[in-house]
């Protein structure tokens, strides 16, 4: 299970890196969205796989993913709000546009501040260290994995994907159906 987690995290890390250049420019809102989706997928995998790692083995990576996701979310929320405001304003009478323009200016100011915070993080040594450390962690089989050696008179603990995933998928499906 731990090695399956590494594969998932490595893929999401690569996705983050691929979308980063577009997220930096801000010319299009999609790269910020896709980079945020990658951080969310990586964090969602934590909930499935954290139990297979030693306490603290992934803590710093999860913290950096959470921080990156929050900064991306702040930019994304304002991007979407401005996009929706633009669509809404297109259907309003001219006398309403002045008030909507004031709202747009305020939201653009917030967006600019959010983007500035995001870029400061992406340019920081801490972010670069996170990328390097997380990549190394994802490429190092066995790093941080809990010891799962079987001992006599102890129940077997399933650790292979083929043993665990069917039950997890069924539980998740049941939860979705109940919703």
mmCIF file of C-alpha atoms in Angstrom:
data_model
loop_
_atom_site.group_PDB
_atom_site.id
_atom_site.type_symbol
_atom_site.label_atom_id
_atom_site.label_comp_id
_atom_site.label_asym_id
_atom_site.label_seq_id
_atom_site.Cartn_x
_atom_site.Cartn_y
_atom_site.Cartn_z
ATOM 1 C CA UNK A 1 0.000 0.000 0.000
ATOM 2 C CA UNK A 2 2.822 2.402 0.840
ATOM 3 C CA UNK A 3 4.424 1.866 -2.538
ATOM 4 C CA UNK A 4 1.077 2.412 -4.265
ATOM 5 C CA UNK A 5 0.839 5.702 -2.374
ATOM 6 C CA UNK A 6 4.255 6.709 -3.685
ATOM 7 C CA UNK A 7 3.131 6.101 -7.263
ATOM 8 C CA UNK A 8 0.018 8.211 -6.781
ATOM 9 C CA UNK A 9 1.904 11.015 -5.025
ATOM 10 C CA UNK A 10 4.620 11.036 -7.643
ATOM 11 C CA UNK A 11 2.059 11.342 -10.423
ATOM 12 C CA UNK A 12 0.296 14.204 -8.635
ATOM 13 C CA UNK A 13 3.622 15.916 -7.946
ATOM 14 C CA UNK A 14 4.476 15.734 -11.644
ATOM 15 C CA UNK A 15 1.040 17.142 -12.489
ATOM 16 C CA UNK A 16 1.644 20.031 -10.093
ATOM 17 C CA UNK A 17 4.991 20.765 -11.689
ATOM 18 C CA UNK A 18 3.549 20.569 -15.218
ATOM 19 C CA UNK A 19 0.841 23.135 -14.412
ATOM 20 C CA UNK A 20 3.084 25.426 -12.354
ATOM 21 C CA UNK A 21 4.353 27.602 -15.220
ATOM 22 C CA UNK A 22 0.818 28.395 -16.351
ATOM 23 C CA UNK A 23 -0.272 29.045 -12.779
ATOM 24 C CA UNK A 24 2.577 31.519 -12.402
ATOM 25 C CA UNK A 25 1.656 33.576 -15.475
ATOM 26 C CA UNK A 26 -2.038 33.884 -14.708
ATOM 27 C CA UNK A 27 -2.843 34.267 -18.399
ATOM 28 C CA UNK A 28 -5.396 31.467 -18.113
ATOM 29 C CA UNK A 29 -7.315 30.277 -15.059
ATOM 30 C CA UNK A 30 -7.098 26.570 -15.956
ATOM 31 C CA UNK A 31 -3.483 25.930 -14.801
ATOM 32 C CA UNK A 32 -4.274 27.194 -11.294
ATOM 33 C CA UNK A 33 -7.308 24.926 -11.221
ATOM 34 C CA UNK A 34 -5.377 21.876 -12.448
ATOM 35 C CA UNK A 35 -2.482 22.480 -10.072
ATOM 36 C CA UNK A 36 -4.944 22.756 -7.202
ATOM 37 C CA UNK A 37 -6.671 19.546 -8.285
ATOM 38 C CA UNK A 38 -3.298 17.787 -8.153
ATOM 39 C CA UNK A 39 -2.694 18.958 -4.589
ATOM 40 C CA UNK A 40 -6.164 17.824 -3.584
ATOM 41 C CA UNK A 41 -5.711 14.384 -5.147
ATOM 42 C CA UNK A 42 -2.380 13.985 -3.370
ATOM 43 C CA UNK A 43 -3.966 14.975 -0.063
ATOM 44 C CA UNK A 44 -6.905 12.643 -0.657
ATOM 45 C CA UNK A 45 -4.428 9.798 -1.089
ATOM 46 C CA UNK A 46 -3.031 10.646 2.335
ATOM 47 C CA UNK A 47 -6.316 9.687 3.956
ATOM 48 C CA UNK A 48 -6.130 6.269 2.291
ATOM 49 C CA UNK A 49 -2.454 5.558 2.796
ATOM 50 C CA UNK A 50 -1.192 7.411 5.874
ATOM 51 C CA UNK A 51 -1.723 4.381 8.122
ATOM 52 C CA UNK A 52 0.994 2.499 6.223
ATOM 53 C CA UNK A 53 3.687 5.048 7.088
ATOM 54 C CA UNK A 54 5.479 5.773 10.355
ATOM 55 C CA UNK A 55 4.057 8.694 12.334
ATOM 56 C CA UNK A 56 5.594 11.889 11.005
ATOM 57 C CA UNK A 57 7.052 10.316 7.847
ATOM 58 C CA UNK A 58 4.731 12.268 5.575
ATOM 59 C CA UNK A 59 3.735 15.130 7.876
ATOM 60 C CA UNK A 60 5.952 17.806 6.282
ATOM 61 C CA UNK A 61 4.855 16.801 2.778
ATOM 62 C CA UNK A 62 1.184 16.955 3.710
ATOM 63 C CA UNK A 63 1.705 20.341 5.366
ATOM 64 C CA UNK A 64 3.351 21.737 2.212
ATOM 65 C CA UNK A 65 0.613 20.267 0.005
ATOM 66 C CA UNK A 66 -2.039 21.835 2.234
ATOM 67 C CA UNK A 67 -0.302 25.228 2.152
ATOM 68 C CA UNK A 68 0.108 25.084 -1.627
ATOM 69 C CA UNK A 69 -3.526 24.077 -2.036
ATOM 70 C CA UNK A 70 -4.755 26.932 0.137
ATOM 71 C CA UNK A 71 -2.780 29.505 -1.835
ATOM 72 C CA UNK A 72 -3.962 28.043 -5.135
ATOM 73 C CA UNK A 73 -7.517 27.967 -3.765
ATOM 74 C CA UNK A 74 -7.416 31.649 -2.889
ATOM 75 C CA UNK A 75 -6.415 32.505 -6.454
ATOM 76 C CA UNK A 76 -8.870 30.041 -7.966
ATOM 77 C CA UNK A 77 -11.807 31.300 -5.898
ATOM 78 C CA UNK A 78 -11.211 34.849 -7.097
ATOM 79 C CA UNK A 79 -10.718 33.715 -10.699
ATOM 80 C CA UNK A 80 -14.080 31.948 -10.636
ATOM 81 C CA UNK A 81 -15.800 34.822 -8.854
ATOM 82 C CA UNK A 82 -14.552 37.309 -11.457
ATOM 83 C CA UNK A 83 -15.530 34.999 -14.307
ATOM 84 C CA UNK A 84 -19.037 34.593 -12.901
ATOM 85 C CA UNK A 85 -19.338 38.320 -12.215
ATOM 86 C CA UNK A 86 -18.408 39.017 -15.836
ATOM 87 C CA UNK A 87 -21.109 36.647 -17.059
ATOM 88 C CA UNK A 88 -23.656 38.160 -14.684
ATOM 89 C CA UNK A 89 -22.731 41.720 -15.665
ATOM 90 C CA UNK A 90 -23.285 40.912 -19.334
ATOM 91 C CA UNK A 91 -27.018 40.484 -18.650
ATOM 92 C CA UNK A 92 -27.537 43.574 -16.486
ATOM 93 C CA UNK A 93 -28.873 47.004 -17.431
ATOM 94 C CA UNK A 94 -26.306 49.816 -17.786
ATOM 95 C CA UNK A 95 -27.324 51.499 -14.512
ATOM 96 C CA UNK A 96 -26.284 48.359 -12.587
ATOM 97 C CA UNK A 97 -22.847 48.100 -14.196
ATOM 98 C CA UNK A 98 -21.244 50.867 -12.129
ATOM 99 C CA UNK A 99 -21.833 48.951 -8.893
ATOM 100 C CA UNK A 100 -20.672 45.720 -10.473
ATOM 101 C CA UNK A 101 -17.502 47.412 -11.707
ATOM 102 C CA UNK A 102 -16.731 48.490 -8.146
ATOM 103 C CA UNK A 103 -17.138 44.906 -6.984
ATOM 104 C CA UNK A 104 -14.924 43.712 -9.837
ATOM 105 C CA UNK A 105 -12.187 46.197 -8.853
ATOM 106 C CA UNK A 106 -12.280 45.013 -5.243
ATOM 107 C CA UNK A 107 -12.150 41.357 -6.264
ATOM 108 C CA UNK A 108 -9.311 42.033 -8.721
ATOM 109 C CA UNK A 109 -7.386 43.656 -5.901
ATOM 110 C CA UNK A 110 -7.956 40.565 -3.743
ATOM 111 C CA UNK A 111 -6.965 38.352 -6.664
ATOM 112 C CA UNK A 112 -3.761 40.317 -7.151
ATOM 113 C CA UNK A 113 -2.882 39.912 -3.462
ATOM 114 C CA UNK A 114 -3.689 36.195 -3.569
ATOM 115 C CA UNK A 115 -1.548 35.733 -6.687
ATOM 116 C CA UNK A 116 1.292 37.656 -5.045
ATOM 117 C CA UNK A 117 1.155 35.296 -2.040
ATOM 118 C CA UNK A 118 1.069 32.273 -4.345
ATOM 119 C CA UNK A 119 4.067 33.469 -6.346
ATOM 120 C CA UNK A 120 5.993 34.255 -3.168
ATOM 121 C CA UNK A 121 5.443 30.654 -2.044
ATOM 122 C CA UNK A 122 6.302 29.166 -5.448
ATOM 123 C CA UNK A 123 9.506 31.220 -5.548
ATOM 124 C CA UNK A 124 10.482 30.415 -1.969
ATOM 125 C CA UNK A 125 13.317 28.087 -0.982
ATOM 126 C CA UNK A 126 10.799 26.234 1.220
ATOM 127 C CA UNK A 127 8.675 25.313 -1.807
ATOM 128 C CA UNK A 128 11.718 24.237 -3.816
ATOM 129 C CA UNK A 129 12.850 22.129 -0.861
ATOM 130 C CA UNK A 130 9.376 20.588 -0.611
ATOM 131 C CA UNK A 131 9.455 19.630 -4.305
ATOM 132 C CA UNK A 132 12.905 18.055 -4.008
ATOM 133 C CA UNK A 133 12.160 16.260 -0.725
ATOM 134 C CA UNK A 134 8.759 14.983 -1.812
ATOM 135 C CA UNK A 135 10.167 13.794 -5.138
ATOM 136 C CA UNK A 136 12.992 11.968 -3.341
ATOM 137 C CA UNK A 137 10.493 10.460 -0.904
ATOM 138 C CA UNK A 138 8.279 9.279 -3.753
ATOM 139 C CA UNK A 139 11.281 7.706 -5.511
ATOM 140 C CA UNK A 140 12.639 5.880 -2.446
ATOM 141 C CA UNK A 141 10.929 2.538 -1.884
ATOM 142 C CA UNK A 142 10.484 1.723 1.776
ATOM 143 C CA UNK A 143 11.147 5.245 3.068
ATOM 144 C CA UNK A 144 9.033 5.962 6.123
ATOM 145 C CA UNK A 145 7.069 2.709 5.869
ATOM 146 C CA UNK A 146 5.789 1.057 9.028
ATOM 147 C CA UNK A 147 7.343 -2.257 9.924
ATOM 148 C CA UNK A 148 4.878 -4.989 9.011
ATOM 149 C CA UNK A 149 6.819 -8.120 9.870
ATOM 150 C CA UNK A 150 4.535 -10.876 11.018
ATOM 151 C CA UNK A 151 5.044 -12.371 14.450
ATOM 152 C CA UNK A 152 3.773 -15.692 15.718
ATOM 153 C CA UNK A 153 0.506 -15.537 17.661
ATOM 154 C CA UNK A 154 -0.374 -12.234 16.002
ATOM 155 C CA UNK A 155 -3.076 -11.773 13.374
ATOM 156 C CA UNK A 156 -1.916 -11.120 9.851
ATOM 157 C CA UNK A 157 -2.142 -7.487 8.832
ATOM 158 C CA UNK A 158 -3.018 -6.906 5.182
ATOM 159 C CA UNK A 159 -0.597 -4.528 3.480
ATOM 160 C CA UNK A 160 -0.904 -5.372 -0.192
ATOM 161 C CA UNK A 161 -3.152 -3.411 -2.502
ATOM 162 C CA UNK A 162 -4.875 -6.569 -3.702
ATOM 163 C CA UNK A 163 -5.863 -7.371 -0.110
ATOM 164 C CA UNK A 164 -7.095 -3.942 0.895
ATOM 165 C CA UNK A 165 -8.340 -2.036 -2.145
ATOM 166 C CA UNK A 166 -11.471 -4.118 -2.865
ATOM 167 C CA UNK A 167 -12.805 -3.476 0.646
ATOM 168 C CA UNK A 168 -11.871 0.222 0.538
ATOM 169 C CA UNK A 169 -13.556 0.657 -2.830
ATOM 170 C CA UNK A 170 -16.693 -1.072 -1.586
ATOM 171 C CA UNK A 171 -16.787 1.144 1.525
ATOM 172 C CA UNK A 172 -16.296 4.298 -0.523
ATOM 173 C CA UNK A 173 -18.976 3.211 -2.983
ATOM 174 C CA UNK A 174 -21.380 2.508 -0.102
ATOM 175 C CA UNK A 175 -20.687 5.917 1.382
ATOM 176 C CA UNK A 176 -21.325 7.571 -1.987
ATOM 177 C CA UNK A 177 -24.539 5.623 -2.501
ATOM 178 C CA UNK A 178 -25.732 6.540 0.992
ATOM 179 C CA UNK A 179 -25.128 10.184 0.214
#
